[in-house]
Amino acid sequence: MPSNEAPDAPRFPPVNLAEIDLGRITANYRAVERAAGGAGMLPVLKANAYGHGLIPVARHLEALEPAGMAVAFLEEGALLRDAGVSCPILVMGGIDVDQIPHFIAYDLTITASSVEKLREVDKAAGKLGATARLHLKIDTGMGRIGMRPDTAPAMFEAGLAAEHVEVEAVYSHFATADCADPEQTRRQLESFHRAVSFYSARGVTTPKLHIANSGAILQHPESRLDLVRPGILLYGHYPADSDQAPRTIRVSPALTWKSRVVYFKVQPAGCPVGYGAAWTPDRDTRVITVPVGYGHGYFRALSDRGEVIVGGHRRPIAGRVCMDQLMVDIGPDGEAYNGDEVVLIGSQGEASITADELARWAGTITYEVLTNINTRVERRYIGAGTTS
Ligand SMILES: *Cc1c(COP(=O)(O)O)cnc(C)c1O
């Protein structure tokens, strides 16, 4: 049985905490699974499970019995195996030839994206007396890795001829599945089907097929095929605004980021705050200091634009975000005490701030806000053991 115990308890009372509600991840997973209509689940855990913590999220998801899990790199797959995760693990990134024996030793499913790479895998597996698991990648329009549909048959043939590999699946990736215009997605899906018709034409069994990311799961039901690869939806966020990708599945954010007030002062009118003296109150006001900065992955671009929640109210960041701290203007009558909770992402009382808002303020996407939260922020888990 996978253990859902939290990793090592913090050594000190944390002043900076990302609280992950695994119960929400379960609910999001089940919602996506229902929408996937019988397709197998291949949850995506790359980049530290989108900042939520690779190992605890993987252990939690394993209990939900997905068809497998997907990560981007060998290193991520190896961490999962070292932690005792035993389900199939697909590494989606391009492979470096020197790494192939390690993929095999860790029983990771390799993505082959050329005839040459496939042959290298076959050779390495033969040397080790092993059979390597492979998913073949074709480029139907993302322009990243994979063989184009017109040249892919050579790779399919090589897969049939190889003696030490098992081609379990063929897959591709959408570039615009979260965009309002469906044209490119339709073309990509068509081109994918045309490419893999190789197998039926050849009279051999077609491997499993997968192509759908979160955007496609939301708005292109015909792309769900044998497996789906949801990432951002599992963590409770949408890949794009609702005018781009309709929110046909209800999910809710699993991550709350909070800190505490470490300093309170009355800031006199005309006295600047922070680097560059870039913010100066025009009236006496109250300013708190919060021990969070860009060194934790809180974007410096939020200087003078971001907000946090303290005392149940949204309050503006005053001046520039420092590496380790930021200052907040709570107004002439605002109340806050040292040790009070400050919410950066999440809710407190009636107020809430979403990762989507941080992304908008910083001119980026929700994915980057989440994956940017680094190891300086302690992760804590609630809701372990929930499976429905
Ligand atoms: C990241 C990724 C996904 C998941 O994308 P979401 O938009 O988070 O659902 C699926 N497939 C591949 C190949 C990816 O790189």
CSV table of C-alpha atoms and ligand atoms in Angstrom, one decimal:
chain,number,residue,atom,x,y,z
A,1,MET,CA,0.0,0.0,0.0
A,2,PRO,CA,1.3,3.4,-0.8
A,3,SER,CA,1.8,5.6,2.2
A,4,ASN,CA,0.0,8.9,2.4
A,5,GLU,CA,2.0,10.1,5.4
A,6,ALA,CA,3.3,13.6,5.0
A,7,PRO,CA,7.0,13.8,4.4
A,8,ASP,CA,9.4,14.8,7.2
A,9,ALA,CA,7.8,17.2,9.6
A,10,PRO,CA,9.2,20.7,9.4
A,11,ARG,CA,12.0,21.4,11.9
A,12,PHE,CA,10.6,24.9,12.7
A,13,PRO,CA,7.3,26.5,12.8
A,14,PRO,CA,7.0,27.6,9.1
A,15,VAL,CA,6.4,31.2,8.2
A,16,ASN,CA,5.7,30.3,4.6
A,17,LEU,CA,3.5,27.4,3.7
A,18,ALA,CA,1.9,25.9,0.7
A,19,GLU,CA,-1.0,23.8,1.9
A,20,ILE,CA,-2.1,21.2,-0.5
A,21,ASP,CA,-5.6,19.7,-0.2
A,22,LEU,CA,-5.3,16.2,-1.5
A,23,GLY,CA,-9.0,15.8,-1.2
A,24,ARG,CA,-9.5,18.5,-3.8
A,25,ILE,CA,-7.1,16.6,-6.1
A,26,THR,CA,-9.2,13.5,-5.6
A,27,ALA,CA,-12.4,15.4,-6.5
A,28,ASN,CA,-10.7,17.0,-9.5
A,29,TYR,CA,-9.3,13.6,-10.7
A,30,ARG,CA,-12.8,12.0,-10.4
A,31,ALA,CA,-14.4,14.8,-12.3
A,32,VAL,CA,-11.9,14.5,-15.1
A,33,GLU,CA,-12.2,10.8,-15.1
A,34,ARG,CA,-16.0,11.0,-15.4
A,35,ALA,CA,-15.7,13.4,-18.3
A,36,ALA,CA,-13.1,11.2,-20.0
A,37,GLY,CA,-15.9,8.7,-20.5
A,38,GLY,CA,-13.9,5.4,-20.1
A,39,ALA,CA,-10.5,6.6,-21.4
A,40,GLY,CA,-7.7,5.6,-19.0
A,41,MET,CA,-6.1,8.3,-16.9
A,42,LEU,CA,-2.5,9.3,-17.3
A,43,PRO,CA,-2.2,12.2,-14.8
A,44,VAL,CA,0.7,14.6,-15.5
A,45,LEU,CA,3.1,15.2,-12.6
A,46,LYS,CA,6.0,17.1,-14.3
A,47,ALA,CA,7.7,20.0,-12.6
A,48,ASN,CA,7.1,18.9,-9.0
A,49,ALA,CA,3.5,18.1,-9.8
A,50,TYR,CA,2.9,21.6,-11.0
A,51,GLY,CA,4.5,22.8,-7.8
A,52,HIS,CA,2.3,20.7,-5.5
A,53,GLY,CA,5.0,18.2,-4.5
A,54,LEU,CA,5.9,15.3,-6.7
A,55,ILE,CA,6.1,12.4,-4.2
A,56,PRO,CA,3.1,13.2,-2.0
A,57,VAL,CA,0.9,13.9,-5.0
A,58,ALA,CA,2.0,10.7,-6.8
A,59,ARG,CA,1.5,8.5,-3.7
A,60,HIS,CA,-2.0,10.0,-3.3
A,61,LEU,CA,-2.9,9.5,-7.0
A,62,GLU,CA,-1.6,6.0,-7.1
A,63,ALA,CA,-4.3,5.0,-4.7
A,64,LEU,CA,-6.9,6.2,-7.3
A,65,GLU,CA,-5.5,3.5,-9.7
A,66,PRO,CA,-4.7,5.5,-12.8
A,67,ALA,CA,-3.5,3.7,-15.9
A,68,GLY,CA,-0.2,5.3,-15.3
A,69,MET,CA,1.5,8.7,-14.6
A,70,ALA,CA,3.4,11.0,-16.9
A,71,VAL,CA,6.4,13.2,-16.1
A,72,ALA,CA,8.9,15.1,-18.3
A,73,PHE,CA,12.3,13.8,-17.4
A,74,LEU,CA,14.2,10.7,-16.4
A,75,GLU,CA,15.1,12.3,-13.0
A,76,GLU,CA,11.4,12.8,-12.2
A,77,GLY,CA,10.5,9.2,-13.1
A,78,ALA,CA,13.5,7.9,-11.0
A,79,LEU,CA,12.3,10.0,-8.0
A,80,LEU,CA,8.9,8.3,-8.2
A,81,ARG,CA,10.4,4.8,-8.4
A,82,ASP,CA,12.7,5.6,-5.5
A,83,ALA,CA,9.6,6.6,-3.5
A,84,GLY,CA,8.0,3.2,-4.3
A,85,VAL,CA,5.6,4.3,-7.0
A,86,SER,CA,5.0,1.1,-9.0
A,87,CYS,CA,2.4,2.0,-11.7
A,88,PRO,CA,3.6,2.6,-15.3
A,89,ILE,CA,5.4,5.9,-15.6
A,90,LEU,CA,5.7,7.6,-19.0
A,91,VAL,CA,8.6,10.1,-19.5
A,92,MET,CA,7.3,12.5,-22.1
A,93,GLY,CA,10.4,14.5,-22.8
A,94,GLY,CA,12.9,13.8,-25.6
A,95,ILE,CA,15.6,11.3,-24.6
A,96,ASP,CA,19.3,11.6,-24.4
A,97,VAL,CA,21.0,8.4,-25.6
A,98,ASP,CA,23.3,8.2,-22.6
A,99,GLN,CA,20.3,8.0,-20.3
A,100,ILE,CA,18.6,5.1,-22.0
A,101,PRO,CA,20.0,2.3,-19.8
A,102,HIS,CA,18.8,4.3,-16.8
A,103,PHE,CA,15.3,4.5,-18.1
A,104,ILE,CA,15.3,0.8,-18.5
A,105,ALA,CA,16.8,0.1,-15.1
A,106,TYR,CA,14.0,2.2,-13.6
A,107,ASP,CA,11.3,0.5,-15.7
A,108,LEU,CA,10.2,3.9,-17.1
A,109,THR,CA,8.2,4.1,-20.3
A,110,ILE,CA,10.4,5.9,-22.9
A,111,THR,CA,9.1,8.3,-25.5
A,112,ALA,CA,10.7,7.5,-28.9
A,113,SER,CA,10.5,10.3,-31.4
A,114,SER,CA,12.7,9.1,-34.3
A,115,VAL,CA,13.8,5.8,-35.9
A,116,GLU,CA,17.3,6.3,-34.6
A,117,LYS,CA,16.2,6.8,-31.0
A,118,LEU,CA,14.0,3.7,-31.2
A,119,ARG,CA,16.9,1.7,-32.5
A,120,GLU,CA,19.2,3.0,-29.7
A,121,VAL,CA,16.6,1.9,-27.2
A,122,ASP,CA,16.3,-1.5,-28.8
A,123,LYS,CA,20.1,-1.9,-28.7
A,124,ALA,CA,20.4,-0.8,-25.1
A,125,ALA,CA,17.5,-3.1,-24.0
A,126,GLY,CA,19.1,-6.0,-25.8
A,127,LYS,CA,22.4,-5.4,-24.0
A,128,LEU,CA,20.6,-5.4,-20.7
A,129,GLY,CA,18.6,-8.5,-21.6
A,130,ALA,CA,15.4,-6.4,-21.0
A,131,THR,CA,12.4,-5.3,-22.9
A,132,ALA,CA,11.9,-1.5,-23.0
A,133,ARG,CA,8.4,0.0,-22.9
A,134,LEU,CA,7.9,2.6,-25.5
A,135,HIS,CA,5.4,5.2,-26.6
A,136,LEU,CA,6.0,6.6,-30.0
A,137,LYS,CA,5.6,10.3,-30.4
A,138,ILE,CA,4.4,12.0,-33.6
A,139,ASP,CA,4.3,15.7,-34.3
A,140,THR,CA,0.9,16.6,-35.7
A,141,GLY,CA,1.4,20.3,-35.3
A,142,MET,CA,3.0,21.2,-32.0
A,143,GLY,CA,6.4,21.4,-33.7
A,144,ARG,CA,8.3,20.2,-30.6
A,145,ILE,CA,9.3,16.5,-30.6
A,146,GLY,CA,8.1,13.6,-32.7
A,147,MET,CA,8.1,12.4,-36.3
A,148,ARG,CA,5.8,14.1,-38.8
A,149,PRO,CA,2.9,11.9,-40.0
A,150,ASP,CA,4.5,11.6,-43.4
A,151,THR,CA,7.7,10.1,-42.1
A,152,ALA,CA,6.2,8.3,-39.0
A,153,PRO,CA,5.6,5.0,-40.8
A,154,ALA,CA,9.3,4.3,-40.8
A,155,MET,CA,9.3,4.5,-37.0
A,156,PHE,CA,6.2,2.3,-36.8
A,157,GLU,CA,7.9,-0.3,-39.0
A,158,ALA,CA,11.1,0.0,-36.9
A,159,GLY,CA,8.9,-0.6,-33.8
A,160,LEU,CA,7.5,-3.8,-35.3
A,161,ALA,CA,10.9,-5.0,-36.2
A,162,ALA,CA,12.6,-4.2,-32.9
A,163,GLU,CA,13.1,-7.3,-30.7
A,164,HIS,CA,13.7,-5.7,-27.3
A,165,VAL,CA,11.0,-3.1,-27.2
A,166,GLU,CA,7.3,-3.2,-26.6
A,167,VAL,CA,5.5,-0.4,-28.4
A,168,GLU,CA,2.6,0.2,-26.0
A,169,ALA,CA,1.2,3.4,-27.4
A,170,VAL,CA,1.4,6.1,-30.0
A,171,TYR,CA,0.8,9.7,-29.0
A,172,SER,CA,0.8,13.3,-30.0
A,173,HIS,CA,0.3,16.7,-28.4
A,174,PHE,CA,-2.1,19.6,-29.2
A,175,ALA,CA,-0.8,23.1,-29.6
A,176,THR,CA,-4.1,25.0,-29.4
A,177,ALA,CA,-6.6,22.7,-27.6
A,178,ASP,CA,-7.2,25.5,-25.1
A,179,CYS,CA,-8.0,28.1,-27.7
A,180,ALA,CA,-11.4,29.1,-28.9
A,181,ASP,CA,-10.6,28.4,-32.6
A,182,PRO,CA,-11.0,24.6,-33.0
A,183,GLU,CA,-9.4,24.4,-36.5
A,184,GLN,CA,-5.9,23.4,-35.7
A,185,THR,CA,-6.9,20.9,-33.1
A,186,ARG,CA,-9.3,19.2,-35.6
A,187,ARG,CA,-6.5,19.1,-38.2
A,188,GLN,CA,-4.1,17.6,-35.7
A,189,LEU,CA,-6.5,14.9,-34.6
A,190,GLU,CA,-7.3,14.0,-38.2
A,191,SER,CA,-3.7,13.9,-39.0
A,192,PHE,CA,-3.0,11.7,-36.0
A,193,HIS,CA,-5.8,9.2,-37.0
A,194,ARG,CA,-4.4,9.1,-40.5
A,195,ALA,CA,-0.9,8.4,-39.3
A,196,VAL,CA,-1.9,5.5,-37.0
A,197,SER,CA,-4.1,3.9,-39.6
A,198,PHE,CA,-0.7,2.5,-40.6
A,199,TYR,CA,-1.4,-0.3,-38.2
A,200,SER,CA,-4.8,-1.4,-39.4
A,201,ALA,CA,-3.6,-1.1,-43.0
A,202,ARG,CA,-0.7,-3.3,-42.1
A,203,GLY,CA,-3.0,-5.8,-40.4
A,204,VAL,CA,-1.5,-5.6,-37.0
A,205,THR,CA,-2.9,-4.5,-33.6
A,206,THR,CA,-3.0,-0.7,-33.1
A,207,PRO,CA,-1.1,0.3,-29.9
A,208,LYS,CA,-3.0,2.5,-27.4
A,209,LEU,CA,-3.5,6.1,-28.6
A,210,HIS,CA,-3.5,9.3,-26.6
A,211,ILE,CA,-3.4,13.0,-27.4
A,212,ALA,CA,-5.8,14.9,-25.0
A,213,ASN,CA,-4.4,17.4,-22.5
A,214,SER,CA,-6.7,19.5,-20.2
A,215,GLY,CA,-7.8,21.9,-23.0
A,216,ALA,CA,-8.8,19.0,-25.2
A,217,ILE,CA,-10.6,17.1,-22.4
A,218,LEU,CA,-12.6,20.3,-21.8
A,219,GLN,CA,-13.7,21.0,-25.3
A,220,HIS,CA,-12.8,18.2,-27.7
A,221,PRO,CA,-14.5,15.0,-26.5
A,222,GLU,CA,-13.7,13.2,-29.7
A,223,SER,CA,-9.9,13.4,-28.8
A,224,ARG,CA,-10.2,11.3,-25.6
A,225,LEU,CA,-9.1,8.1,-27.3
A,226,ASP,CA,-7.6,5.3,-25.1
A,227,LEU,CA,-5.9,7.5,-22.5
A,228,VAL,CA,-6.0,11.2,-21.5
A,229,ARG,CA,-3.2,13.2,-20.1
A,230,PRO,CA,-4.7,15.8,-17.7
A,231,GLY,CA,-2.3,18.2,-15.9
A,232,ILE,CA,-3.6,21.6,-14.8
A,233,LEU,CA,-7.2,20.4,-14.3
A,234,LEU,CA,-6.1,17.9,-11.6
A,235,TYR,CA,-4.7,20.7,-9.6
A,236,GLY,CA,-7.9,22.6,-9.9
A,237,HIS,CA,-7.1,25.2,-12.5
A,238,TYR,CA,-8.1,25.8,-16.1
A,239,PRO,CA,-5.7,26.0,-19.0
A,240,ALA,CA,-7.1,29.2,-20.3
A,241,ASP,CA,-9.9,31.8,-19.7
A,242,SER,CA,-13.4,30.6,-20.1
A,243,ASP,CA,-13.9,32.5,-23.4
A,244,GLN,CA,-11.1,30.4,-24.9
A,245,ALA,CA,-11.8,27.0,-23.3
A,246,PRO,CA,-15.3,26.5,-21.8
A,247,ARG,CA,-15.3,25.2,-18.3
A,248,THR,CA,-17.2,22.0,-18.9
A,249,ILE,CA,-15.7,20.3,-15.9
A,250,ARG,CA,-15.9,21.7,-12.3
A,251,VAL,CA,-12.5,21.7,-10.6
A,252,SER,CA,-11.3,23.6,-7.6
A,253,PRO,CA,-7.7,24.7,-6.6
A,254,ALA,CA,-5.8,22.4,-4.3
A,255,LEU,CA,-3.1,24.8,-3.3
A,256,THR,CA,-3.2,27.6,-0.8
A,257,TRP,CA,-0.1,29.7,-0.2
A,258,LYS,CA,0.1,31.5,3.1
A,259,SER,CA,2.6,33.4,5.3
A,260,ARG,CA,2.5,35.5,8.4
A,261,VAL,CA,3.0,39.1,9.4
A,262,VAL,CA,6.6,39.6,10.7
A,263,TYR,CA,6.5,43.3,11.1
A,264,PHE,CA,4.0,46.1,11.6
A,265,LYS,CA,4.6,49.8,11.5
A,266,VAL,CA,3.0,53.2,10.8
A,267,GLN,CA,4.6,54.6,7.7
A,268,PRO,CA,4.5,58.4,7.7
A,269,ALA,CA,3.3,60.3,4.6
A,270,GLY,CA,6.2,61.1,2.2
A,271,CYS,CA,8.5,58.3,3.5
A,272,PRO,CA,9.3,55.8,0.7
A,273,VAL,CA,9.1,52.0,1.1
A,274,GLY,CA,11.4,49.4,-0.5
A,275,TYR,CA,14.1,49.2,-3.2
A,276,GLY,CA,14.3,52.1,-5.5
A,277,ALA,CA,12.1,54.1,-3.1
A,278,ALA,CA,9.5,53.3,-5.7
A,279,TRP,CA,6.4,53.7,-3.5
A,280,THR,CA,5.7,56.6,-1.1
A,281,PRO,CA,2.4,57.0,0.8
A,282,ASP,CA,0.7,60.3,0.5
A,283,ARG,CA,-0.9,59.9,3.9
A,284,ASP,CA,0.2,58.2,7.1
A,285,THR,CA,-0.6,54.6,6.7
A,286,ARG,CA,0.0,51.2,8.2
A,287,VAL,CA,2.4,48.9,6.5
A,288,ILE,CA,3.2,45.3,7.2
A,289,THR,CA,6.1,43.2,6.1
A,290,VAL,CA,5.6,39.6,4.9
A,291,PRO,CA,8.5,37.1,4.6
A,292,VAL,CA,7.9,36.1,1.0
A,293,GLY,CA,9.8,37.3,-2.0
A,294,TYR,CA,10.9,36.5,-5.5
A,295,GLY,CA,13.4,34.1,-3.9
A,296,HIS,CA,10.4,31.9,-3.1
A,297,GLY,CA,9.0,32.1,-6.6
A,298,TYR,CA,6.6,35.0,-5.9
A,299,PHE,CA,7.1,37.1,-9.0
A,300,ARG,CA,8.9,40.4,-8.7
A,301,ALA,CA,6.6,41.5,-11.5
A,302,LEU,CA,3.8,41.7,-8.8
A,303,SER,CA,5.6,44.8,-7.3
A,304,ASP,CA,3.0,47.5,-6.9
A,305,ARG,CA,0.3,45.4,-8.7
A,306,GLY,CA,-0.3,42.3,-6.6
A,307,GLU,CA,-2.5,42.0,-3.6
A,308,VAL,CA,-2.5,39.7,-0.6
A,309,ILE,CA,-5.2,39.0,2.0
A,310,VAL,CA,-4.8,40.0,5.6
A,311,GLY,CA,-7.5,40.4,8.2
A,312,GLY,CA,-10.0,39.2,5.7
A,313,HIS,CA,-9.3,42.0,3.3
A,314,ARG,CA,-7.4,42.2,0.0
A,315,ARG,CA,-4.5,44.7,0.4
A,316,PRO,CA,-2.1,46.0,-2.2
A,317,ILE,CA,1.7,45.3,-2.2
A,318,ALA,CA,3.6,48.5,-1.5
A,319,GLY,CA,6.6,49.0,-3.6
A,320,ARG,CA,8.9,46.4,-5.0
A,321,VAL,CA,8.9,42.7,-4.0
A,322,CYS,CA,12.3,41.9,-2.5
A,323,MET,CA,14.1,38.6,-2.6
A,324,ASP,CA,12.9,37.5,0.8
A,325,GLN,CA,10.2,40.0,1.9
A,326,LEU,CA,7.4,42.2,0.6
A,327,MET,CA,5.6,45.1,2.1
A,328,VAL,CA,1.8,45.6,2.1
A,329,ASP,CA,-0.2,48.8,2.6
A,330,ILE,CA,-3.1,47.9,5.0
A,331,GLY,CA,-4.4,51.5,5.0
A,332,PRO,CA,-4.6,54.1,7.8
A,333,ASP,CA,-7.2,52.1,9.7
A,334,GLY,CA,-6.1,48.6,8.8
A,335,GLU,CA,-5.4,46.2,11.6
A,336,ALA,CA,-2.8,43.5,11.6
A,337,TYR,CA,-0.7,41.9,14.3
A,338,ASN,CA,2.6,40.1,14.2
A,339,GLY,CA,1.9,36.4,13.5
A,340,ASP,CA,-1.4,37.1,11.7
A,341,GLU,CA,-2.0,34.9,8.6
A,342,VAL,CA,-1.4,36.4,5.2
A,343,VAL,CA,-2.8,34.6,2.2
A,344,LEU,CA,-1.0,35.0,-1.1
A,345,ILE,CA,-3.0,32.4,-3.0
A,346,GLY,CA,-6.3,31.1,-1.6
A,347,SER,CA,-9.0,32.5,0.7
A,348,GLN,CA,-9.4,33.9,4.1
A,349,GLY,CA,-12.9,34.9,5.4
A,350,GLU,CA,-14.8,36.2,2.4
A,351,ALA,CA,-11.8,37.3,0.4
A,352,SER,CA,-9.9,35.2,-2.1
A,353,ILE,CA,-7.0,35.5,-4.5
A,354,THR,CA,-6.5,32.9,-7.2
A,355,ALA,CA,-3.3,31.8,-9.0
A,356,ASP,CA,-5.0,33.0,-12.2
A,357,GLU,CA,-5.1,36.5,-10.8
A,358,LEU,CA,-1.4,36.4,-9.9
A,359,ALA,CA,-0.7,35.2,-13.5
A,360,ARG,CA,-2.7,38.1,-14.9
A,361,TRP,CA,-0.9,40.7,-12.7
A,362,ALA,CA,2.5,39.2,-13.6
A,363,GLY,CA,1.7,38.9,-17.3
A,364,THR,CA,2.1,35.1,-17.4
A,365,ILE,CA,0.0,31.9,-17.2
A,366,THR,CA,-1.3,30.0,-14.1
A,367,TYR,CA,1.1,27.1,-14.9
A,368,GLU,CA,4.1,29.3,-14.3
A,369,VAL,CA,2.7,30.8,-11.1
A,370,LEU,CA,2.3,27.3,-9.7
A,371,THR,CA,5.5,25.7,-10.9
A,372,ASN,CA,7.5,28.7,-9.8
A,373,ILE,CA,6.7,28.2,-6.1
A,374,ASN,CA,10.1,26.7,-5.0
A,375,THR,CA,11.5,24.5,-2.2
A,376,ARG,CA,11.8,27.5,0.1
A,377,VAL,CA,8.1,27.2,0.7
A,378,GLU,CA,7.2,24.3,3.0
A,379,ARG,CA,4.5,22.0,1.6
A,380,ARG,CA,1.9,20.6,4.0
A,381,TYR,CA,-0.8,18.1,3.0
A,382,ILE,CA,-4.3,17.7,4.1
A,383,GLY,CA,-7.0,15.3,2.9
A,384,ALA,CA,-4.8,12.3,2.5
A,385,GLY,CA,-6.5,9.0,2.1
A,386,THR,CA,-9.5,10.4,0.2
A,387,THR,CA,-10.4,8.3,-2.9
A,388,SER,CA,-13.8,9.6,-3.8
B,1,LIG,C1,2.2,19.2,-19.9
B,1,LIG,C2,1.7,18.2,-20.8
B,1,LIG,C3,0.4,17.7,-20.7
B,1,LIG,C4,-0.6,18.3,-19.7
B,1,LIG,O1,-1.0,19.5,-20.1
B,1,LIG,P1,-2.2,20.3,-19.3
B,1,LIG,O2,-2.5,21.5,-20.1
B,1,LIG,O3,-1.6,20.7,-18.0
B,1,LIG,O4,-3.3,19.4,-19.1
B,1,LIG,C5,0.0,16.7,-21.5
B,1,LIG,N1,0.8,16.2,-22.5
B,1,LIG,C6,2.1,16.7,-22.6
B,1,LIG,C7,2.9,16.1,-23.7
B,1,LIG,C8,2.5,17.7,-21.8
B,1,LIG,O5,3.8,18.1,-22.0
